Amino acid sequence: MIPLTFSSLGCAELSLDEVAALARRHSFRTVELRALAGTTELPTWLSARFESPAAWASHLQTLELSVIAFGTSFRLLNGKEADRAALLAFVPWAEAAGVPWLRIFDGGQTGDAAELAHAAEVFAWWRDERRRNGWKVDLMVETHDALVTTPRLQAFFNVIPDAALLWDTHHTWKKGGEDPVATWRAVGARTVHIHVKDSVSRASDRHPFTYVLPGEGEFPMVPLLAELKSSGYQGAVSLEWERLWHPYLPTLETALAAAAKHHWW
């Protein structure tokens, strides 16, 4: 069975306890945290809500919930050094609760040699910090901006071969114009986490497409899921329901029900 999860981006208004209740209603044991109680500044929110990272970890145990990833706003290919402190603020909370991954955006514009060199420097900094402090949490890079085609991803892995990938299947499909099965065959060996969502080719306010409920659009989930199962993929598949950025979307509860109805897992 492929581990299933969802991003709290789709229910950003909920508290941690309410997110846990939503997960239980849909038989999910893990969540991906991007927003809680109306904010994406999770370290700040956690500090205000819990007296320590240990207290937060203990509360998660009472909720019988695990967190598979924190969604940070850090950008790898063209981020600023000043942003590193904001990334590191997630680490104590991740370490206390055994959160394995911090999501970072690729953040580039072209994925050219200069951007890749910058990314390599950032990764060297992170690897040094992680090794020196004995952290278990690690980074996964999302296909979000520059890295939305296989050639750019291959160039990226040529420079940073040990990077872990969060593959946003919709980005490489809709932005990159690639068949998800073909993309998987090219980058699956480096993929540790997958985002899925659905859309139709009708312009919305922010995009040349419109997000729709899982299984009611054009995304080819059936062949992709078959490919993931046949290849023995062990990472998570996460419904990234972008309701915080697109308020026209139905609730995450509705989206999770639709995903189950249309056999997205």
Short mmCIF file of C-alpha atoms in Angstrom, two decimals:
data_model
loop_
_atom_site.label_atom_id
_atom_site.label_comp_id
_atom_site.label_asym_id
_atom_site.label_seq_id
_atom_site.Cartn_x
_atom_site.Cartn_y
_atom_site.Cartn_z
CA MET A 1 0.00 0.00 0.00
CA ILE A 2 1.27 3.45 -0.92
CA PRO A 3 1.17 5.77 2.14
CA LEU A 4 -1.50 8.44 1.68
CA THR A 5 -1.59 11.94 3.10
CA PHE A 6 -2.89 15.41 2.42
CA SER A 7 -1.55 18.93 2.73
CA SER A 8 -3.15 21.25 5.27
CA LEU A 9 -2.99 23.90 2.55
CA GLY A 10 -6.49 22.69 1.73
CA CYS A 11 -7.80 23.31 5.25
CA ALA A 12 -5.66 26.22 6.36
CA GLU A 13 -8.37 27.56 8.66
CA LEU A 14 -8.33 24.46 10.88
CA SER A 15 -6.43 23.97 14.11
CA LEU A 16 -4.04 21.06 14.55
CA ASP A 17 -6.66 19.08 16.45
CA GLU A 18 -9.21 19.72 13.71
CA VAL A 19 -6.74 18.61 11.05
CA ALA A 20 -6.19 15.40 13.02
CA ALA A 21 -9.94 14.82 13.22
CA LEU A 22 -10.23 15.31 9.45
CA ALA A 23 -7.45 12.79 8.90
CA ARG A 24 -9.16 10.24 11.14
CA ARG A 25 -12.49 10.63 9.32
CA HIS A 26 -10.77 9.63 6.08
CA SER A 27 -8.52 6.95 7.62
CA PHE A 28 -5.30 8.91 7.08
CA ARG A 29 -2.54 8.41 9.62
CA THR A 30 -0.23 11.18 8.44
CA VAL A 31 -0.54 14.78 7.28
CA GLU A 32 1.67 17.25 5.48
CA LEU A 33 1.61 20.59 7.33
CA ARG A 34 1.73 23.80 5.30
CA ALA A 35 -0.75 25.96 7.22
CA LEU A 36 -2.62 25.88 10.52
CA ALA A 37 -5.18 28.22 12.05
CA GLY A 38 -4.94 30.64 9.13
CA THR A 39 -1.16 31.02 8.97
CA THR A 40 1.72 29.48 7.02
CA GLU A 41 4.22 30.72 9.64
CA LEU A 42 4.23 27.36 11.37
CA PRO A 43 7.26 27.74 13.68
CA THR A 44 5.76 30.95 15.05
CA TRP A 45 2.35 29.31 15.52
CA LEU A 46 3.86 26.24 17.16
CA SER A 47 5.91 28.38 19.54
CA ALA A 48 2.77 30.25 20.61
CA ARG A 49 0.68 27.09 20.96
CA PHE A 50 3.19 24.76 22.65
CA GLU A 51 5.72 25.50 25.33
CA SER A 52 8.40 23.41 23.64
CA PRO A 53 9.01 21.08 20.69
CA ALA A 54 8.79 18.16 23.13
CA ALA A 55 5.31 19.28 24.18
CA TRP A 56 4.23 19.48 20.54
CA ALA A 57 5.54 15.97 19.89
CA SER A 58 3.68 14.67 22.93
CA HIS A 59 0.45 16.29 21.75
CA LEU A 60 0.79 14.64 18.35
CA GLN A 61 1.00 11.29 20.10
CA THR A 62 -2.28 11.95 21.91
CA LEU A 63 -3.84 12.78 18.53
CA GLU A 64 -2.41 9.54 17.06
CA LEU A 65 -1.11 11.62 14.18
CA SER A 66 2.25 11.79 12.47
CA VAL A 67 3.54 14.60 10.29
CA ILE A 68 5.30 13.45 7.16
CA ALA A 69 6.55 16.88 6.09
CA PHE A 70 6.57 20.57 6.85
CA GLY A 71 5.90 22.80 3.85
CA THR A 72 8.37 25.68 4.12
CA SER A 73 8.56 28.73 1.85
CA PHE A 74 12.31 28.44 1.27
CA ARG A 75 13.49 28.76 -2.34
CA LEU A 76 16.59 26.88 -3.41
CA LEU A 77 17.75 28.12 -6.80
CA ASN A 78 17.53 31.86 -6.22
CA GLY A 79 16.77 32.27 -2.51
CA LYS A 80 18.48 34.76 -0.22
CA GLU A 81 20.90 33.85 2.54
CA ALA A 82 18.69 35.77 4.97
CA ASP A 83 15.94 33.18 4.37
CA ARG A 84 18.02 30.38 5.85
CA ALA A 85 17.11 31.31 9.42
CA ALA A 86 13.41 30.90 8.58
CA LEU A 87 14.13 27.43 7.21
CA LEU A 88 16.15 26.45 10.28
CA ALA A 89 13.28 27.53 12.54
CA PHE A 90 11.40 24.41 11.42
CA VAL A 91 14.17 22.03 12.48
CA PRO A 92 13.56 21.77 16.27
CA TRP A 93 9.87 21.02 15.68
CA ALA A 94 10.67 18.46 13.01
CA GLU A 95 13.34 16.73 15.09
CA ALA A 96 11.13 16.49 18.18
CA ALA A 97 8.24 14.87 16.30
CA GLY A 98 10.26 12.74 13.88
CA VAL A 99 9.17 14.70 10.81
CA PRO A 100 11.40 13.33 8.03
CA TRP A 101 11.12 16.08 5.42
CA LEU A 102 11.15 19.83 4.99
CA ARG A 103 9.67 20.81 1.64
CA ILE A 104 11.52 23.59 -0.14
CA PHE A 105 10.62 25.12 -3.50
CA ASP A 106 13.03 24.96 -6.42
CA GLY A 107 12.36 28.67 -6.82
CA GLY A 108 14.37 29.22 -9.99
CA GLN A 109 13.50 30.93 -13.25
CA THR A 110 15.68 29.15 -15.81
CA GLY A 111 17.50 26.31 -14.07
CA ASP A 112 20.67 27.51 -15.80
CA ALA A 113 24.24 26.96 -14.65
CA ALA A 114 24.25 30.01 -12.38
CA GLU A 115 21.06 28.95 -10.59
CA LEU A 116 22.30 25.39 -10.23
CA ALA A 117 25.60 26.59 -8.80
CA HIS A 118 23.69 28.62 -6.23
CA ALA A 119 21.58 25.58 -5.39
CA ALA A 120 24.71 23.45 -4.92
CA GLU A 121 26.12 26.02 -2.49
CA VAL A 122 22.89 26.03 -0.48
CA PHE A 123 22.83 22.24 -0.37
CA ALA A 124 26.45 22.18 0.82
CA TRP A 125 25.51 24.60 3.63
CA TRP A 126 22.52 22.46 4.60
CA ARG A 127 24.50 19.21 4.53
CA ASP A 128 27.15 20.76 6.76
CA GLU A 129 24.54 22.02 9.25
CA ARG A 130 22.72 18.69 9.26
CA ARG A 131 25.88 16.65 9.78
CA ARG A 132 27.29 18.98 12.46
CA ASN A 133 24.06 18.95 14.46
CA GLY A 134 23.15 15.31 13.91
CA TRP A 135 19.72 16.15 12.49
CA LYS A 136 17.59 13.43 10.97
CA VAL A 137 15.22 15.73 9.06
CA ASP A 138 16.24 16.45 5.47
CA LEU A 139 15.20 18.60 2.52
CA MET A 140 13.06 17.60 -0.43
CA VAL A 141 12.89 19.92 -3.43
CA GLU A 142 9.53 20.49 -5.10
CA THR A 143 9.11 20.68 -8.89
CA HIS A 144 7.49 24.09 -8.79
CA ASP A 145 9.18 26.81 -10.85
CA ALA A 146 12.25 26.07 -12.96
CA LEU A 147 12.33 22.32 -12.43
CA VAL A 148 9.15 21.32 -14.22
CA THR A 149 10.61 19.40 -17.16
CA THR A 150 12.70 16.25 -17.28
CA PRO A 151 15.75 17.89 -18.97
CA ARG A 152 15.94 20.55 -16.25
CA LEU A 153 15.52 17.96 -13.53
CA GLN A 154 18.26 15.82 -15.03
CA ALA A 155 20.57 18.85 -15.16
CA PHE A 156 19.74 19.52 -11.51
CA PHE A 157 20.56 15.96 -10.46
CA ASN A 158 23.82 16.10 -12.40
CA VAL A 159 24.86 18.91 -10.06
CA ILE A 160 23.22 17.65 -6.84
CA PRO A 161 22.84 13.88 -7.30
CA ASP A 162 21.84 13.20 -3.70
CA ALA A 163 18.90 15.64 -3.63
CA ALA A 164 15.49 14.20 -2.75
CA LEU A 165 12.56 15.18 -4.94
CA LEU A 166 9.00 16.17 -4.13
CA TRP A 167 7.40 15.57 -7.49
CA ASP A 168 4.36 17.74 -8.07
CA THR A 169 2.77 15.72 -10.84
CA HIS A 170 0.43 18.51 -11.89
CA HIS A 171 3.28 20.98 -12.40
CA THR A 172 5.31 18.75 -14.71
CA TRP A 173 2.14 17.70 -16.53
CA LYS A 174 0.43 21.08 -16.97
CA LYS A 175 3.38 23.51 -16.86
CA GLY A 176 5.97 21.17 -18.33
CA GLY A 177 3.70 19.44 -20.84
CA GLU A 178 4.92 15.97 -19.91
CA ASP A 179 3.17 12.63 -19.58
CA PRO A 180 3.34 11.78 -15.85
CA VAL A 181 4.27 8.16 -16.53
CA ALA A 182 7.23 9.29 -18.65
CA THR A 183 8.29 11.81 -16.02
CA TRP A 184 8.09 9.16 -13.31
CA ARG A 185 10.32 6.81 -15.27
CA ALA A 186 12.89 9.60 -15.53
CA VAL A 187 12.86 10.91 -11.95
CA GLY A 188 11.20 8.20 -9.86
CA ALA A 189 14.49 6.99 -8.39
CA ARG A 190 14.97 10.37 -6.67
CA THR A 191 11.31 10.90 -5.70
CA VAL A 192 10.38 10.59 -2.02
CA HIS A 193 7.01 12.39 -1.99
CA ILE A 194 4.34 13.08 -4.61
CA HIS A 195 1.70 15.80 -4.89
CA VAL A 196 -1.46 15.14 -6.91
CA LYS A 197 -4.37 17.36 -7.96
CA ASP A 198 -6.71 17.69 -10.93
CA SER A 199 -7.73 20.42 -13.36
CA VAL A 200 -9.44 21.22 -16.64
CA SER A 201 -8.13 23.33 -19.52
CA ARG A 202 -10.21 26.38 -18.71
CA ALA A 203 -8.59 29.60 -17.52
CA SER A 204 -9.07 30.76 -13.94
CA ASP A 205 -8.09 34.04 -12.34
CA ARG A 206 -4.51 32.92 -11.69
CA HIS A 207 -3.81 30.16 -14.19
CA PRO A 208 -4.57 29.02 -17.75
CA PHE A 209 -6.37 26.07 -16.13
CA THR A 210 -8.93 25.57 -13.37
CA TYR A 211 -8.56 23.15 -10.50
CA VAL A 212 -11.43 20.68 -10.08
CA LEU A 213 -12.23 17.84 -7.71
CA PRO A 214 -9.93 14.80 -8.03
CA GLY A 215 -11.21 12.51 -10.77
CA GLU A 216 -13.39 15.17 -12.40
CA GLY A 217 -10.69 16.73 -14.56
CA GLU A 218 -8.09 15.77 -17.13
CA PHE A 219 -5.16 14.59 -15.01
CA PRO A 220 -4.25 10.97 -15.94
CA MET A 221 -4.22 9.54 -12.44
CA VAL A 222 -5.20 5.97 -13.35
CA PRO A 223 -2.11 5.14 -15.46
CA LEU A 224 0.15 7.02 -13.05
CA LEU A 225 -1.13 5.10 -10.04
CA ALA A 226 -0.68 1.82 -11.87
CA GLU A 227 2.91 2.80 -12.69
CA LEU A 228 3.64 3.75 -9.07
CA LYS A 229 2.30 0.45 -7.80
CA SER A 230 4.10 -1.66 -10.39
CA SER A 231 7.41 0.07 -9.66
CA GLY A 232 7.13 -0.45 -5.91
CA TYR A 233 7.09 3.20 -4.93
CA GLN A 234 7.35 3.52 -1.13
CA GLY A 235 6.97 7.27 -0.64
CA ALA A 236 3.79 9.19 0.11
CA VAL A 237 1.09 10.37 -2.29
CA SER A 238 -0.36 13.63 -1.02
CA LEU A 239 -3.47 15.47 -2.16
CA GLU A 240 -2.36 19.10 -2.38
CA TRP A 241 -5.70 20.86 -2.41
CA GLU A 242 -4.76 24.53 -2.91
CA ARG A 243 -7.83 26.05 -1.32
CA LEU A 244 -5.83 28.67 0.61
CA TRP A 245 -4.66 30.17 -2.69
CA HIS A 246 -7.86 29.38 -4.64
CA PRO A 247 -10.92 30.06 -2.46
CA TYR A 248 -13.28 28.99 -5.27
CA LEU A 249 -12.42 25.38 -4.47
CA PRO A 250 -14.76 23.19 -2.39
CA THR A 251 -13.61 22.05 1.04
CA LEU A 252 -10.77 19.59 1.50
CA GLU A 253 -13.29 17.19 3.04
CA THR A 254 -15.20 17.24 -0.27
CA ALA A 255 -11.99 16.76 -2.23
CA LEU A 256 -10.88 13.77 -0.15
CA ALA A 257 -14.28 12.14 -0.63
CA ALA A 258 -14.05 12.74 -4.40
CA ALA A 259 -10.56 11.23 -4.55
CA ALA A 260 -11.80 8.08 -2.85
CA LYS A 261 -14.91 7.93 -5.04
CA HIS A 262 -12.84 8.15 -8.23
CA HIS A 263 -10.25 5.62 -7.01
CA TRP A 264 -7.32 7.99 -6.81
CA TRP A 265 -5.90 5.62 -4.20
#
